[in-house]
Amino acid sequence: MQFDINNKEHRNRLACETAFYVMNKGYREAKKFVDIPVDFVTEGGFELGKIWDALSEQFRQGRLSDDSIRFLLGLKKQFFDSPKKDLEKWMDRAQEAQGYYKKHGTLSMPNTQKFSNGMSMFQWVHHQKALYKRGELSQYQKKRLEEMGIQWIKPKRAVGWDEAYQYAKEFYNENGHLFVDRGHIVHGGFDLGRWIQKQRDMYLGISQYSLSDEQIEMLEDIGMFWEDIELAKWDWFVGLLRECIRKTKKPFVISKNYRYKNYALGEQVNKVILQYGEGRLTGMQEKDLRDAGFKFSRVIK
């Protein structure tokens, strides 16, 4: 017969045949889910296994109603790989969340919003978004949540090389260098620090991708250093400090927020003074600074 879960007579037959199967197989644990082989046929010719399997497929496709799912849960049908995932509890919470949506027209809610049992509805909704992002929601759950207006976390927009280069150029124009810390995020949520590191990896041949000669030249035009970054940072700072000392004649009558060529020179000078006082400068670094005209006896304001 063509089984229809919405047909009352078909439901009753399914319930009776399932109950007989459970009794015949000796299921004793009250909470144990029923597992029926797909090729199992009753003595009366009822293809219980195929029907059981077809209902699982309908669930995966999001074609079962809440009423049908609850009916099948009552027959101890399992819809997830793990019995730890309690679908009935999930449905109860979805129903309450839907009530909130019907009342307010949105699932955006204060973080104090709770379910009737005292649990946080706010956290539950956000947890569903996290599950969606990890691909851990069934088709039924996604459809159910979308019907109540949930807004999924959208994947980050891919940023092309030219656009990323513009972010790097803006950083250079604002800071006077391209020494970008790892994890430095610019507007739009773009991880510029990670992108800069990827460019170095490509240049050094430790990436499956590579840079064109034009891209290398473009990056070098905005202050890109490829190797020995810490040494490059130091040499660049000393060179800029030497230039500042020669031009201003009074390099230490400056505040900590003093900028030279868009570089936070005052802040870096202050760090060097602290390092000197704590004995953390190497002999070579002290020599570089003295040769540049730096006076360790002076204190920056």
PDB file of N, CA, C and O in Angstrom, residues 14 22 47 63 77 98 104 120 143 155 172 203 214-215 222 253 259-260 266 278:
ATOM      1  N   LEU A  14       0.313   1.680  11.429  1.00  0.00           N
ATOM      2  CA  LEU A  14       1.749   1.816  11.729  1.00  0.00           C
ATOM      3  C   LEU A  14       1.997   1.666  13.222  1.00  0.00           C
ATOM      4  O   LEU A  14       2.948   0.990  13.639  1.00  0.00           O
ATOM      5  N   VAL A  22       8.024  -4.241  18.443  1.00  0.00           N
ATOM      6  CA  VAL A  22       8.759  -3.960  19.681  1.00  0.00           C
ATOM      7  C   VAL A  22       8.544  -5.085  20.686  1.00  0.00           C
ATOM      8  O   VAL A  22       9.494  -5.570  21.327  1.00  0.00           O
ATOM      9  N   GLU A  47       5.007  -3.595   4.838  1.00  0.00           N
ATOM     10  CA  GLU A  47       6.440  -3.306   4.663  1.00  0.00           C
ATOM     11  C   GLU A  47       6.898  -2.268   5.688  1.00  0.00           C
ATOM     12  O   GLU A  47       7.210  -1.121   5.362  1.00  0.00           O
ATOM     13  N   ARG A  63       9.822  17.347   5.074  1.00  0.00           N
ATOM     14  CA  ARG A  63       8.467  17.183   4.554  1.00  0.00           C
ATOM     15  C   ARG A  63       7.475  16.674   5.598  1.00  0.00           C
ATOM     16  O   ARG A  63       6.305  16.443   5.277  1.00  0.00           O
ATOM     17  N   LYS A  77      10.537   6.482  17.352  1.00  0.00           N
ATOM     18  CA  LYS A  77      11.338   6.582  16.137  1.00  0.00           C
ATOM     19  C   LYS A  77      12.438   7.608  16.352  1.00  0.00           C
ATOM     20  O   LYS A  77      12.200   8.690  16.885  1.00  0.00           O
ATOM     21  N   GLN A  98       8.612  30.517  18.329  1.00  0.00           N
ATOM     22  CA  GLN A  98       7.693  30.946  17.283  1.00  0.00           C
ATOM     23  C   GLN A  98       6.584  31.833  17.850  1.00  0.00           C
ATOM     24  O   GLN A  98       6.143  32.778  17.207  1.00  0.00           O
ATOM     25  N   HIS A 104       5.979  39.545  18.255  1.00  0.00           N
ATOM     26  CA  HIS A 104       6.846  40.709  18.052  1.00  0.00           C
ATOM     27  C   HIS A 104       7.281  40.897  16.597  1.00  0.00           C
ATOM     28  O   HIS A 104       7.871  41.935  16.261  1.00  0.00           O
ATOM     29  N   SER A 120      17.303  30.364  28.837  1.00  0.00           N
ATOM     30  CA  SER A 120      17.428  31.556  28.003  1.00  0.00           C
ATOM     31  C   SER A 120      16.991  31.288  26.564  1.00  0.00           C
ATOM     32  O   SER A 120      17.603  30.487  25.855  1.00  0.00           O
ATOM     33  N   LYS A 143      14.214  24.548   8.120  1.00  0.00           N
ATOM     34  CA  LYS A 143      12.944  25.025   7.572  1.00  0.00           C
ATOM     35  C   LYS A 143      12.072  25.598   8.673  1.00  0.00           C
ATOM     36  O   LYS A 143      11.458  26.659   8.511  1.00  0.00           O
ATOM     37  N   PRO A 155      28.007  34.046   5.689  1.00  0.00           N
ATOM     38  CA  PRO A 155      29.456  33.861   5.543  1.00  0.00           C
ATOM     39  C   PRO A 155      30.120  35.172   5.134  1.00  0.00           C
ATOM     40  O   PRO A 155      29.517  35.999   4.460  1.00  0.00           O
ATOM     41  N   TYR A 172      49.086  51.873   5.205  1.00  0.00           N
ATOM     42  CA  TYR A 172      50.388  52.503   4.986  1.00  0.00           C
ATOM     43  C   TYR A 172      50.266  54.025   5.007  1.00  0.00           C
ATOM     44  O   TYR A 172      51.087  54.722   5.630  1.00  0.00           O
ATOM     45  N   TYR A 203      55.503  35.005  -1.374  1.00  0.00           N
ATOM     46  CA  TYR A 203      56.779  35.526  -1.874  1.00  0.00           C
ATOM     47  C   TYR A 203      57.920  34.573  -1.532  1.00  0.00           C
ATOM     48  O   TYR A 203      58.820  34.336  -2.351  1.00  0.00           O
ATOM     49  N   GLU A 214      54.249  42.184 -10.778  1.00  0.00           N
ATOM     50  CA  GLU A 214      53.536  43.453 -10.588  1.00  0.00           C
ATOM     51  C   GLU A 214      53.028  43.579  -9.157  1.00  0.00           C
ATOM     52  O   GLU A 214      53.136  44.650  -8.537  1.00  0.00           O
ATOM     53  N   GLN A 215      52.481  42.494  -8.601  1.00  0.00           N
ATOM     54  CA  GLN A 215      51.978  42.529  -7.224  1.00  0.00           C
ATOM     55  C   GLN A 215      53.105  42.750  -6.232  1.00  0.00           C
ATOM     56  O   GLN A 215      52.959  43.497  -5.264  1.00  0.00           O
ATOM     57  N   ILE A 222      54.489  50.256  -1.070  1.00  0.00           N
ATOM     58  CA  ILE A 222      53.849  50.737   0.163  1.00  0.00           C
ATOM     59  C   ILE A 222      54.555  50.161   1.404  1.00  0.00           C
ATOM     60  O   ILE A 222      53.962  49.999   2.462  1.00  0.00           O
ATOM     61  N   VAL A 253      61.885  66.812  22.526  1.00  0.00           N
ATOM     62  CA  VAL A 253      60.913  67.754  23.070  1.00  0.00           C
ATOM     63  C   VAL A 253      59.593  67.467  22.342  1.00  0.00           C
ATOM     64  O   VAL A 253      59.034  68.322  21.666  1.00  0.00           O
ATOM     65  N   ARG A 259      53.846  62.199  15.886  1.00  0.00           N
ATOM     66  CA  ARG A 259      53.915  61.398  14.663  1.00  0.00           C
ATOM     67  C   ARG A 259      54.844  62.083  13.671  1.00  0.00           C
ATOM     68  O   ARG A 259      54.840  63.304  13.534  1.00  0.00           O
ATOM     69  N   TYR A 260      55.623  61.257  13.008  1.00  0.00           N
ATOM     70  CA  TYR A 260      56.519  61.765  11.979  1.00  0.00           C
ATOM     71  C   TYR A 260      56.270  60.950  10.714  1.00  0.00           C
ATOM     72  O   TYR A 260      56.393  59.725  10.716  1.00  0.00           O
ATOM     73  N   GLY A 266      56.798  59.072  18.466  1.00  0.00           N
ATOM     74  CA  GLY A 266      56.887  59.365  19.889  1.00  0.00           C
ATOM     75  C   GLY A 266      56.612  58.130  20.745  1.00  0.00           C
ATOM     76  O   GLY A 266      57.297  57.877  21.737  1.00  0.00           O
ATOM     77  N   GLU A 278      65.324  49.134  31.363  1.00  0.00           N
ATOM     78  CA  GLU A 278      65.186  47.760  31.885  1.00  0.00           C
ATOM     79  C   GLU A 278      66.306  46.850  31.403  1.00  0.00           C
ATOM     80  O   GLU A 278      66.309  45.653  31.711  1.00  0.00           O
TER      81      GLU A 278
END
